Coordinates of C-alpha atoms and ligand atoms in Angstrom, one line a residue:
Chain A
M1 CA -0.5 -37.1 -15.2
S2 CA 2.6 -34.9 -14.9
A3 CA 3.5 -32.9 -11.9
L4 CA 2.4 -29.3 -11.9
L5 CA 4.3 -28.5 -8.7
E6 CA 7.3 -30.5 -7.4
L7 CA 9.4 -29.8 -4.3
R8 CA 12.7 -31.8 -4.2
D9 CA 14.5 -31.9 -0.9
V10 CA 13.6 -28.3 0.0
H11 CA 15.2 -26.7 3.1
A12 CA 14.1 -23.4 4.5
R13 CA 15.0 -21.2 7.4
Y14 CA 14.0 -18.0 9.2
G15 CA 17.4 -16.4 9.9
A16 CA 19.3 -19.0 11.9
V17 CA 16.2 -21.1 12.6
K18 CA 15.9 -24.0 10.2
V19 CA 12.3 -25.0 9.8
L20 CA 12.1 -27.3 6.7
H21 CA 14.6 -30.1 6.6
G22 CA 14.3 -31.6 3.2
V23 CA 10.6 -31.6 2.1
S24 CA 9.7 -33.4 -1.1
L25 CA 6.2 -33.4 -2.4
S26 CA 4.2 -32.9 -5.6
V27 CA 0.9 -31.8 -6.9
R28 CA -0.3 -33.1 -10.3
E29 CA -2.4 -31.2 -12.8
G30 CA -6.0 -31.1 -11.7
E31 CA -5.3 -32.6 -8.3
V32 CA -6.3 -31.5 -4.7
V33 CA -3.5 -32.4 -2.2
A34 CA -3.8 -31.8 1.5
L35 CA -0.9 -30.9 3.7
L36 CA -1.5 -32.0 7.3
G37 CA 0.5 -31.7 10.5
A38 CA 0.6 -30.4 14.1
N39 CA 1.1 -26.8 15.0
G40 CA 4.5 -25.6 14.1
A41 CA 5.2 -28.5 11.8
G42 CA 6.1 -26.1 9.0
K43 CA 2.9 -26.2 6.8
T44 CA 2.7 -22.5 6.5
T45 CA 6.4 -22.3 5.9
T46 CA 6.1 -24.8 3.1
L47 CA 3.5 -22.7 1.3
R48 CA 5.5 -19.5 1.9
T49 CA 8.6 -21.2 0.6
I50 CA 6.8 -22.1 -2.6
S51 CA 5.7 -18.5 -3.0
G52 CA 9.3 -17.3 -2.5
M53 CA 8.7 -15.5 0.8
V54 CA 11.3 -17.6 2.7
K55 CA 15.0 -18.3 2.1
R56 CA 15.4 -21.8 0.7
S57 CA 17.7 -24.4 -0.8
G58 CA 16.6 -27.4 -2.9
E59 CA 14.5 -27.4 -6.0
I60 CA 11.0 -26.2 -6.6
L61 CA 9.6 -26.9 -10.1
L62 CA 6.4 -25.5 -11.6
A63 CA 5.3 -27.4 -14.7
G64 CA 8.8 -28.8 -14.9
R65 CA 10.6 -25.5 -14.7
R66 CA 12.4 -23.8 -11.8
I67 CA 9.8 -21.6 -10.1
A68 CA 10.5 -17.9 -9.7
S69 CA 12.3 -16.9 -6.4
S70 CA 10.2 -13.8 -5.6
P71 CA 6.5 -13.7 -4.5
E72 CA 5.8 -11.4 -7.4
G73 CA 7.3 -13.8 -9.9
V74 CA 5.5 -16.8 -8.5
A75 CA 2.2 -14.9 -8.6
R76 CA 2.9 -14.0 -12.3
A77 CA 3.6 -17.6 -13.1
G78 CA 0.0 -18.5 -12.1
V79 CA 0.2 -19.5 -8.5
A80 CA -2.5 -17.9 -6.3
H81 CA -1.7 -18.0 -2.5
V82 CA -4.4 -17.4 0.0
P83 CA -2.3 -16.9 3.1
E84 CA -2.9 -17.7 6.8
G85 CA -5.1 -14.8 8.0
R86 CA -6.6 -14.5 4.5
G87 CA -4.5 -11.5 3.3
T88 CA -7.6 -9.2 3.2
F89 CA -6.9 -5.6 2.4
A90 CA -9.3 -4.5 5.1
E91 CA -9.3 -0.8 4.3
L92 CA -10.0 -1.4 0.6
S93 CA -13.4 -2.1 -1.0
V94 CA -14.4 -5.6 -2.0
R95 CA -14.0 -4.6 -5.6
D96 CA -10.5 -3.3 -5.1
N97 CA -9.6 -6.5 -3.3
L98 CA -10.8 -8.4 -6.3
R99 CA -8.9 -6.0 -8.7
L100 CA -5.8 -6.8 -6.7
G101 CA -6.3 -10.5 -7.3
A102 CA -6.0 -9.8 -11.0
Y103 CA -2.9 -7.7 -10.5
A104 CA -0.4 -10.4 -11.7
A105 CA -2.7 -11.7 -14.5
G106 CA -2.5 -10.3 -18.0
R107 CA -6.1 -11.5 -18.5
N108 CA -9.5 -10.1 -18.0
G109 CA -12.8 -11.8 -17.2
G110 CA -11.9 -12.5 -13.6
F111 CA -14.9 -10.7 -12.2
T112 CA -17.3 -12.8 -14.2
R113 CA -15.8 -16.0 -12.8
A114 CA -15.4 -14.7 -9.2
Y115 CA -19.1 -13.5 -9.2
A116 CA -20.2 -16.8 -10.7
Y117 CA -18.9 -18.6 -7.6
F118 CA -19.7 -15.9 -5.1
P119 CA -22.7 -14.0 -6.4
W120 CA -23.2 -12.0 -3.2
L121 CA -19.9 -10.3 -3.7
E122 CA -21.3 -8.3 -6.6
E123 CA -23.9 -6.6 -4.5
R124 CA -21.3 -5.7 -1.9
A125 CA -18.6 -4.6 -4.3
A126 CA -18.4 -1.2 -2.7
Q127 CA -18.3 -2.4 0.9
Q128 CA -15.1 -2.0 2.9
A129 CA -13.6 -5.5 3.0
G130 CA -12.7 -5.2 6.7
T131 CA -16.4 -5.0 7.6
L132 CA -17.1 -8.4 6.1
S133 CA -17.5 -11.3 8.6
G134 CA -14.7 -13.8 8.9
G135 CA -16.4 -16.3 6.6
E136 CA -17.1 -13.7 4.1
Q137 CA -13.5 -12.6 4.1
Q138 CA -12.4 -16.1 3.5
M139 CA -14.7 -16.3 0.5
L140 CA -13.4 -13.0 -0.7
A141 CA -9.9 -14.3 -0.4
L142 CA -10.8 -17.3 -2.5
A143 CA -12.6 -15.1 -5.1
R144 CA -9.5 -12.8 -5.1
A145 CA -7.4 -15.9 -5.9
L146 CA -9.7 -16.8 -8.8
M147 CA -9.2 -13.4 -10.4
S148 CA -5.8 -14.3 -11.7
H149 CA -7.0 -17.5 -13.5
P150 CA -4.4 -19.5 -11.5
R151 CA -3.1 -22.9 -12.4
L152 CA -2.3 -23.7 -8.8
L153 CA -4.1 -22.5 -5.7
L154 CA -2.3 -22.6 -2.3
L155 CA -4.7 -22.4 0.6
D156 CA -3.5 -22.0 4.1
E157 CA -6.0 -23.1 6.8
P158 CA -9.2 -21.8 5.2
S159 CA -11.3 -23.2 8.0
L160 CA -9.5 -21.3 10.8
G161 CA -12.0 -19.6 13.2
L162 CA -15.0 -20.2 11.0
A163 CA -18.4 -21.9 11.8
P164 CA -18.7 -25.5 10.6
R165 CA -21.5 -24.5 8.1
V166 CA -19.3 -21.8 6.5
V167 CA -16.4 -24.2 6.4
R168 CA -18.5 -26.8 4.6
E169 CA -19.6 -24.2 2.1
L170 CA -16.1 -23.1 1.5
F171 CA -14.8 -26.6 0.9
Q172 CA -17.7 -27.3 -1.4
I173 CA -16.6 -24.4 -3.6
V174 CA -13.0 -25.6 -3.6
R175 CA -14.3 -29.0 -4.7
R176 CA -16.3 -27.4 -7.5
L177 CA -13.4 -25.3 -8.6
N178 CA -11.3 -28.4 -8.9
E179 CA -14.0 -30.4 -10.7
E180 CA -15.4 -27.8 -13.0
E181 CA -12.2 -25.8 -13.8
G182 CA -9.6 -28.5 -13.2
L183 CA -7.9 -26.1 -10.7
A184 CA -5.0 -27.8 -8.8
V185 CA -5.0 -27.1 -5.1
L186 CA -2.5 -27.6 -2.3
V187 CA -4.4 -27.1 0.9
V188 CA -3.1 -26.8 4.5
E189 CA -5.6 -27.8 7.1
Q190 CA -5.9 -28.6 10.8
N191 CA -9.3 -30.1 10.1
A192 CA -7.9 -33.3 8.7
S193 CA -11.2 -35.1 8.1
L194 CA -12.5 -32.2 6.0
A195 CA -9.2 -31.9 4.1
L196 CA -9.1 -35.7 3.3
D197 CA -12.7 -35.5 2.0
V198 CA -11.8 -33.1 -0.7
A199 CA -8.2 -34.2 -1.4
T200 CA -7.2 -37.1 -3.4
R201 CA -3.8 -37.4 -1.7
A202 CA -2.2 -36.0 1.4
Y203 CA 1.2 -35.5 3.1
V204 CA 1.7 -35.4 6.8
L205 CA 4.4 -33.0 7.9
E206 CA 6.3 -33.5 11.2
T207 CA 8.9 -30.9 12.4
G208 CA 9.8 -29.9 8.9
R209 CA 9.9 -33.4 7.3
V210 CA 7.3 -35.4 5.4
A211 CA 6.5 -38.2 7.8
L212 CA 3.7 -39.9 5.8
E213 CA 2.2 -39.6 2.4
G214 CA -0.5 -41.5 0.5
S215 CA -4.0 -41.4 -0.9
S216 CA -6.7 -39.9 1.3
D217 CA -8.2 -43.4 1.9
E218 CA -4.8 -44.8 2.9
L219 CA -4.2 -42.0 5.4
R220 CA -7.7 -42.2 6.8
A221 CA -7.0 -45.9 7.5
N222 CA -3.7 -45.2 9.1
D223 CA -3.8 -45.6 12.9
D224 CA -1.3 -42.8 13.6
V225 CA -3.2 -40.4 11.4
R226 CA -6.5 -41.4 13.0
R227 CA -5.2 -40.9 16.5
S228 CA -3.2 -37.7 15.9
Y229 CA -5.3 -35.8 13.4
L230 CA -8.8 -37.4 13.1
G231 CA -9.3 -37.9 16.8
Y232 CA -10.9 -41.3 17.0
Chain B
M1 CA -18.0 41.1 3.1
A2 CA -15.9 41.6 -0.1
D3 CA -12.8 41.8 2.1
L4 CA -13.8 38.6 3.9
L5 CA -14.1 36.8 0.6
Q6 CA -10.7 38.1 -0.5
Q7 CA -9.2 36.9 2.7
I8 CA -10.8 33.5 2.3
V9 CA -9.5 33.1 -1.2
S10 CA -6.1 34.2 -0.2
G11 CA -6.2 31.7 2.7
L12 CA -7.2 29.0 0.3
A13 CA -4.1 29.8 -1.8
S14 CA -1.7 29.4 1.0
G15 CA -3.8 26.4 2.1
G16 CA -3.4 24.8 -1.3
I17 CA 0.4 25.0 -0.8
Y18 CA 0.1 23.5 2.7
A19 CA -2.2 20.8 1.4
S20 CA 0.2 19.7 -1.4
L21 CA 3.1 19.4 1.0
A22 CA 0.9 17.8 3.7
L23 CA -0.3 15.2 1.1
A24 CA 3.3 14.5 0.3
L25 CA 4.0 13.8 4.0
V26 CA 0.9 11.5 4.1
L27 CA 2.0 9.6 1.0
I28 CA 5.3 8.8 2.5
Y29 CA 3.9 8.1 5.9
R30 CA 1.5 5.6 4.5
A31 CA 4.2 3.9 2.5
T32 CA 7.2 4.1 4.8
R33 CA 5.5 4.7 8.2
V34 CA 7.8 7.7 8.9
V35 CA 7.3 11.4 8.8
N36 CA 9.7 12.7 6.2
F37 CA 11.5 15.7 7.7
G38 CA 13.3 16.2 4.4
Q39 CA 10.1 16.9 2.5
G40 CA 10.4 20.7 2.8
E41 CA 14.0 20.8 1.6
M42 CA 13.2 18.4 -1.2
A43 CA 10.6 21.0 -2.3
M44 CA 13.0 23.9 -1.8
F45 CA 15.7 22.1 -3.9
T46 CA 13.3 21.5 -6.8
T47 CA 12.2 25.2 -6.6
F48 CA 15.8 26.2 -7.2
V49 CA 16.0 23.7 -10.0
A50 CA 12.9 25.3 -11.5
W51 CA 14.5 28.7 -11.1
S52 CA 17.6 27.6 -13.1
L53 CA 15.4 26.0 -15.8
A54 CA 13.2 29.1 -16.0
N55 CA 16.2 31.2 -17.0
H56 CA 16.3 29.2 -20.2
L57 CA 12.8 27.9 -20.8
P58 CA 9.2 29.2 -20.8
Y59 CA 7.6 29.0 -17.4
W60 CA 5.3 26.0 -18.0
A61 CA 8.1 24.1 -19.7
A62 CA 10.3 24.6 -16.7
F63 CA 7.4 23.7 -14.5
A64 CA 6.8 20.4 -16.2
L65 CA 10.5 19.5 -16.4
T66 CA 10.9 20.3 -12.7
L67 CA 8.2 17.9 -11.9
V68 CA 9.9 15.2 -13.9
I69 CA 13.2 15.9 -12.2
A70 CA 11.5 16.0 -8.8
F71 CA 9.9 12.6 -9.4
A72 CA 13.3 11.0 -10.4
G73 CA 15.0 12.7 -7.4
G74 CA 12.3 11.5 -4.9
A75 CA 12.5 7.9 -6.2
A76 CA 16.3 8.0 -6.1
L77 CA 16.3 9.1 -2.5
E78 CA 14.1 6.1 -1.6
L79 CA 16.4 3.7 -3.6
L80 CA 19.7 5.1 -2.3
L81 CA 18.9 6.2 1.3
I82 CA 15.7 4.6 2.6
R83 CA 15.8 1.2 1.0
P84 CA 19.1 0.1 2.5
I85 CA 17.6 0.8 6.0
R86 CA 14.1 -0.5 5.4
D87 CA 14.3 -3.0 8.3
A88 CA 15.8 -0.5 10.7
P89 CA 13.8 1.0 13.6
V90 CA 11.6 4.0 12.7
L91 CA 13.9 6.3 14.6
T92 CA 16.8 5.4 12.3
V93 CA 14.7 6.2 9.2
V94 CA 13.5 9.5 10.7
T95 CA 17.1 10.4 11.4
V96 CA 18.0 9.7 7.8
T97 CA 15.2 12.0 6.7
I98 CA 16.6 14.7 8.9
G99 CA 19.9 14.0 7.2
V100 CA 18.2 14.6 3.9
L101 CA 16.9 18.0 5.2
I102 CA 20.4 19.1 6.2
G103 CA 22.1 17.6 3.2
L104 CA 19.8 19.2 0.6
N105 CA 19.9 22.6 2.4
G106 CA 23.7 22.5 2.2
L107 CA 23.8 21.3 -1.3
A108 CA 21.5 24.0 -2.5
R109 CA 23.7 26.6 -0.8
L110 CA 26.7 25.1 -2.6
I111 CA 25.0 25.2 -6.0
W112 CA 23.0 28.4 -5.9
G113 CA 24.7 30.5 -3.3
N114 CA 23.1 32.4 -0.5
E115 CA 21.5 35.4 -2.1
P116 CA 17.7 35.4 -2.4
R117 CA 16.1 34.6 -5.8
Q118 CA 12.9 35.4 -7.5
L119 CA 10.7 33.1 -9.5
E120 CA 8.2 34.9 -11.6
S121 CA 4.6 34.0 -11.1
P122 CA 2.9 32.2 -14.1
F123 CA -0.2 34.2 -13.3
S124 CA -0.6 37.9 -13.8
T125 CA -0.7 40.1 -10.7
E126 CA -3.7 41.9 -12.1
P127 CA -6.8 41.4 -9.9
V128 CA -9.9 40.0 -11.5
R129 CA -13.3 41.1 -10.6
I130 CA -15.9 38.5 -9.9
G131 CA -19.3 39.8 -8.8
G132 CA -17.8 43.1 -7.7
V133 CA -15.1 41.5 -5.6
A134 CA -11.5 41.8 -6.7
F135 CA -9.5 38.6 -6.4
S136 CA -5.8 38.1 -7.1
L137 CA -5.3 36.0 -10.2
Q138 CA -2.2 34.6 -8.5
D139 CA -4.3 33.3 -5.6
L140 CA -6.8 31.8 -7.9
G141 CA -4.1 30.2 -10.0
T142 CA -2.4 28.8 -7.0
I143 CA -5.6 27.2 -5.8
A144 CA -6.3 25.8 -9.3
V145 CA -2.8 24.3 -9.7
S146 CA -2.9 22.7 -6.2
L147 CA -6.4 21.3 -6.7
A148 CA -5.5 20.0 -10.1
I149 CA -2.4 18.1 -8.9
V150 CA -4.5 16.6 -6.0
A151 CA -7.3 15.6 -8.4
V152 CA -4.9 14.0 -10.9
L153 CA -3.2 12.1 -8.1
W154 CA -6.6 11.0 -6.7
L155 CA -7.7 9.7 -10.1
F156 CA -4.3 7.9 -10.4
F157 CA -4.7 6.2 -7.1
Q158 CA -8.4 5.2 -7.6
R159 CA -8.6 4.4 -11.2
T160 CA -5.3 2.9 -12.3
K161 CA -3.8 -0.5 -11.7
V162 CA -0.5 1.0 -10.4
G163 CA -2.4 3.3 -8.2
L164 CA -4.2 0.4 -6.7
G165 CA -0.9 -1.4 -6.2
L166 CA 0.5 1.7 -4.4
R167 CA -2.4 1.7 -2.0
A168 CA -2.2 -2.0 -1.4
A169 CA 1.5 -2.0 -0.8
A170 CA 1.1 0.7 1.8
L171 CA -1.7 -1.2 3.6
N172 CA -0.4 -4.8 3.5
P173 CA 3.0 -5.3 2.0
S174 CA 3.2 -9.1 2.3
A175 CA -0.3 -9.8 1.0
S176 CA 0.5 -7.3 -1.9
R177 CA 3.6 -9.3 -2.9
L178 CA 1.5 -12.5 -3.0
V179 CA -0.8 -11.0 -5.6
G180 CA 2.2 -9.8 -7.6
V181 CA 2.6 -6.2 -6.6
R182 CA 6.3 -5.1 -6.7
V183 CA 6.3 -3.5 -3.3
G184 CA 9.8 -2.1 -3.6
A185 CA 9.0 -0.4 -6.8
M186 CA 5.8 1.0 -5.2
L187 CA 7.9 2.6 -2.4
A188 CA 10.2 4.3 -4.9
L189 CA 7.1 5.5 -6.9
G190 CA 5.5 6.8 -3.7
W191 CA 8.6 8.9 -2.8
G192 CA 8.7 10.1 -6.4
L193 CA 5.1 11.3 -6.3
A194 CA 5.6 12.9 -2.9
A195 CA 8.6 14.8 -4.3
V196 CA 6.3 16.0 -7.2
L197 CA 3.7 17.3 -4.8
G198 CA 6.5 19.0 -2.8
A199 CA 7.8 20.6 -6.0
V200 CA 4.3 22.0 -6.8
A201 CA 4.1 23.4 -3.3
G202 CA 7.5 25.0 -3.7
L203 CA 6.8 26.4 -7.2
M204 CA 3.5 28.0 -5.9
A205 CA 5.1 29.3 -2.7
A206 CA 8.1 31.0 -4.4
P207 CA 6.2 33.8 -6.2
A208 CA 3.9 34.2 -3.2
L209 CA 6.9 34.8 -1.0
G210 CA 8.3 37.4 -3.3
S211 CA 11.9 36.2 -3.0
F212 CA 13.1 32.9 -1.7
D213 CA 16.2 31.3 -0.3
Q214 CA 17.2 27.9 1.1
N215 CA 15.0 28.3 4.1
M216 CA 11.9 29.1 2.2
M217 CA 10.0 25.9 3.0
Q218 CA 10.7 25.6 6.7
P219 CA 7.7 27.5 8.0
I220 CA 5.6 26.0 5.2
L221 CA 6.7 22.5 6.3
L222 CA 5.5 23.3 9.9
Y223 CA 2.1 24.3 8.5
A224 CA 2.1 21.1 6.4
F225 CA 2.9 19.0 9.4
A226 CA 0.1 20.7 11.3
A227 CA -2.3 20.2 8.4
A228 CA -1.4 16.5 8.1
I229 CA -1.8 15.8 11.8
L230 CA -5.0 17.9 11.9
G231 CA -6.4 15.8 9.0
G232 CA -5.1 12.5 10.4
I233 CA -1.6 11.6 9.4
D234 CA -2.6 8.6 7.3
S235 CA -5.5 10.3 5.5
P236 CA -4.9 11.9 2.1
L237 CA -8.3 13.6 2.2
G238 CA -7.5 14.8 5.7
A239 CA -4.2 16.4 4.5
V240 CA -6.1 18.3 1.7
V241 CA -8.9 19.4 4.0
G242 CA -6.5 20.1 6.8
G243 CA -4.2 22.2 4.6
L244 CA -7.0 24.3 3.0
G245 CA -8.7 24.8 6.4
L246 CA -5.5 25.7 8.1
G247 CA -4.7 28.2 5.4
V248 CA -8.0 29.9 5.7
I249 CA -8.1 29.9 9.5
V250 CA -4.6 31.3 9.8
N251 CA -5.2 34.0 7.3
L252 CA -8.5 35.1 8.9
L253 CA -7.0 35.1 12.4
G254 CA -4.0 37.1 11.2
T255 CA -6.2 39.6 9.5
Y256 CA -9.1 40.1 11.8
V257 CA -7.8 39.3 15.3
D258 CA -5.4 42.1 16.2
V259 CA -3.5 40.3 18.9
V260 CA -2.7 37.5 16.5
G261 CA -1.4 39.6 13.7
A262 CA 1.4 38.2 11.5
E263 CA 3.7 37.1 14.4
L264 CA 1.4 34.8 16.3
R265 CA -0.3 33.0 13.4
L266 CA 1.8 29.8 13.7
P267 CA 1.4 29.3 17.5
V268 CA -2.3 30.0 17.2
A269 CA -2.7 27.5 14.4
L270 CA -0.8 24.9 16.5
L271 CA -3.1 25.7 19.5
I272 CA -6.2 25.0 17.4
I273 CA -4.7 21.7 16.3
L274 CA -3.9 20.8 19.8
V275 CA -7.5 21.3 20.8
V276 CA -8.7 19.2 17.8
L277 CA -6.4 16.4 18.7
L278 CA -7.6 16.4 22.3
V279 CA -11.1 15.8 21.0
R280 CA -10.1 13.5 18.1
P281 CA -6.7 12.0 18.7
A282 CA -6.6 10.4 15.3
G283 CA -7.2 13.7 13.6
L284 CA -10.3 14.8 11.6
F285 CA -10.2 12.0 9.0
G286 CA -7.8 9.6 10.5
R287 CA -9.6 6.6 11.9
E288 CA -8.7 3.2 13.1
A289 CA -9.3 0.7 10.4
V290 CA -12.5 -1.3 10.8
R291 CA -11.4 -4.9 11.2
R292 CA -13.2 -8.1 12.1
V293 CA -11.7 -11.4 12.7
Ligands
LIG1 N1 8.7 -15.4 10.8 C1 9.3 -16.5 11.5 N2 10.5 -16.3 12.2 C2 11.0 -17.3 12.9 N3 10.4 -18.5 13.1 C3 9.3 -18.7 12.5 C4 8.6 -17.7 11.7 N4 7.4 -18.2 11.3 C5 7.4 -19.5 11.8 N5 8.4 -19.8 12.5 C6 8.7 -21.1 13.2 O1 8.7 -22.0 12.2 C7 8.1 -23.2 12.6 C8 7.0 -23.6 11.6 O2 6.0 -22.6 11.6 P1 4.8 -22.7 10.6 O3 4.1 -21.4 10.7 O4 5.3 -23.1 9.2 O5 4.0 -23.9 11.2 P2 2.5 -24.4 10.8 O6 2.7 -25.9 10.5 O7 1.9 -23.6 9.8 O8 1.8 -24.2 12.2 P3 0.3 -23.8 12.5 O9 -0.5 -25.0 12.4 O10 0.4 -23.3 13.9 O11 -0.1 -22.7 11.5 C9 7.6 -22.9 14.0 O12 8.4 -23.5 14.9 C10 7.6 -21.4 14.1 O13 7.8 -21.0 15.4
LIG2 MG1 0.3 -22.3 9.7

């Protein structure tokens, strides 16, 4: 299968602080790829760089073509990014949050799909999004991402701060989206065992460089990964 | 009783003007997080533009064209003056809006000179009788125009995609960009709409004042500030309710309480607001966002 997303020797900086020092990675069509790494390794920055929110050099290709350099352009090209902290519009209703998900898409029908995966959202469409629980807000963020019919989903630490049961439910839906819709996903996770369960391949980032890459099985079997990220 | 009704309607008419300008302040506050001290002079400037246009065009044509020009002018101010300093401290941005105030006042004097002008009212000065009470058609017209512009804007914000983008950009710029909202364009649009609201306020205020000059909006801007703060500076509903309420209260106090009269209206209004803010620091409708983690 061809690469849907490809980063070639990508460098990124915040002002004078260099954070990514030549990251190369790829996500193929229909694939779930995990991005692992310690705090501050640059995982969030990698996703933000793909979305055009950080100054960069190097090449980023989406379906073989240079990706747009602005977040608006990347969104319009079919990349949905659920950021760290979920990006909920807390003061807006659930419905308006979902409408915003479709902002970049020229297509309708998002609500049907979002409600198919998250039926409870329909009953609570009028509720203020900020009054949802953390888990519900993460589900809303995922539903919002679906609204644009994305070809690639960028997920930043969806499990952060959520109860294990909610996290399992969330990853179950990510798996279904991948299997049923062929949605390609690049997911950043601290919870490595969970991420490796749903991903086919993974990259390990260390201080802005790819330190390791391989299939999920290979990484699970790797002693360093086991000690540092799986904890056994 | 009839007199009271008349005074209430007359208060609502001034209140509609305060509400329009207060709403303009709130729009910009939500988008840019600053109070735009130039808002009153923007309104004054567009009123002079309308005066020039009305010399050649029928009133409502001049009115419509003025709103278009106001929109372009407001958006241009954002692009040329505010955008270059968008990362600067709030105080810098506020200083620039004060520069807009002074600059537009001077420019208007340069173009139109110092003598007072008159802008005819689009509404007849004949009173209309409703249920035995005579109301000024101009008051009723002012209320109708103010409420109409507020209603149109409300529908725009609630029902249209761009309106949704405007709200989102004001609430969470970075998340908005990630879903494809052009936040920069939304800011310019917000300034443009604020200028349109200001223009409506100026156009309604001019005939009510009789004659106007370059300082016409300064007291009105104070009332609009007061109304916006009373309502809660980031609440559009608060600005409208605050503006209308303030108009009525000030008018009733000025009419029925002898010690207040015409002179003390503004200080008394400010006193009322002070008391409200002591009880509700966020204003009547301003509230801290409900947020759970
Ligand atoms: N806006 C910013 N300005 C300056 N430096 C930043 C900024 N955001 C992140 N950094 C720095 O960049 C480095 C990488 O941060 P990043 O958020 O990408 O890490 P991460 O792998 O996502 O970590 P975590 O697991 O804690 O979320 C860190 O050293 C961080 O301090
Ligand atoms: Mg992170």
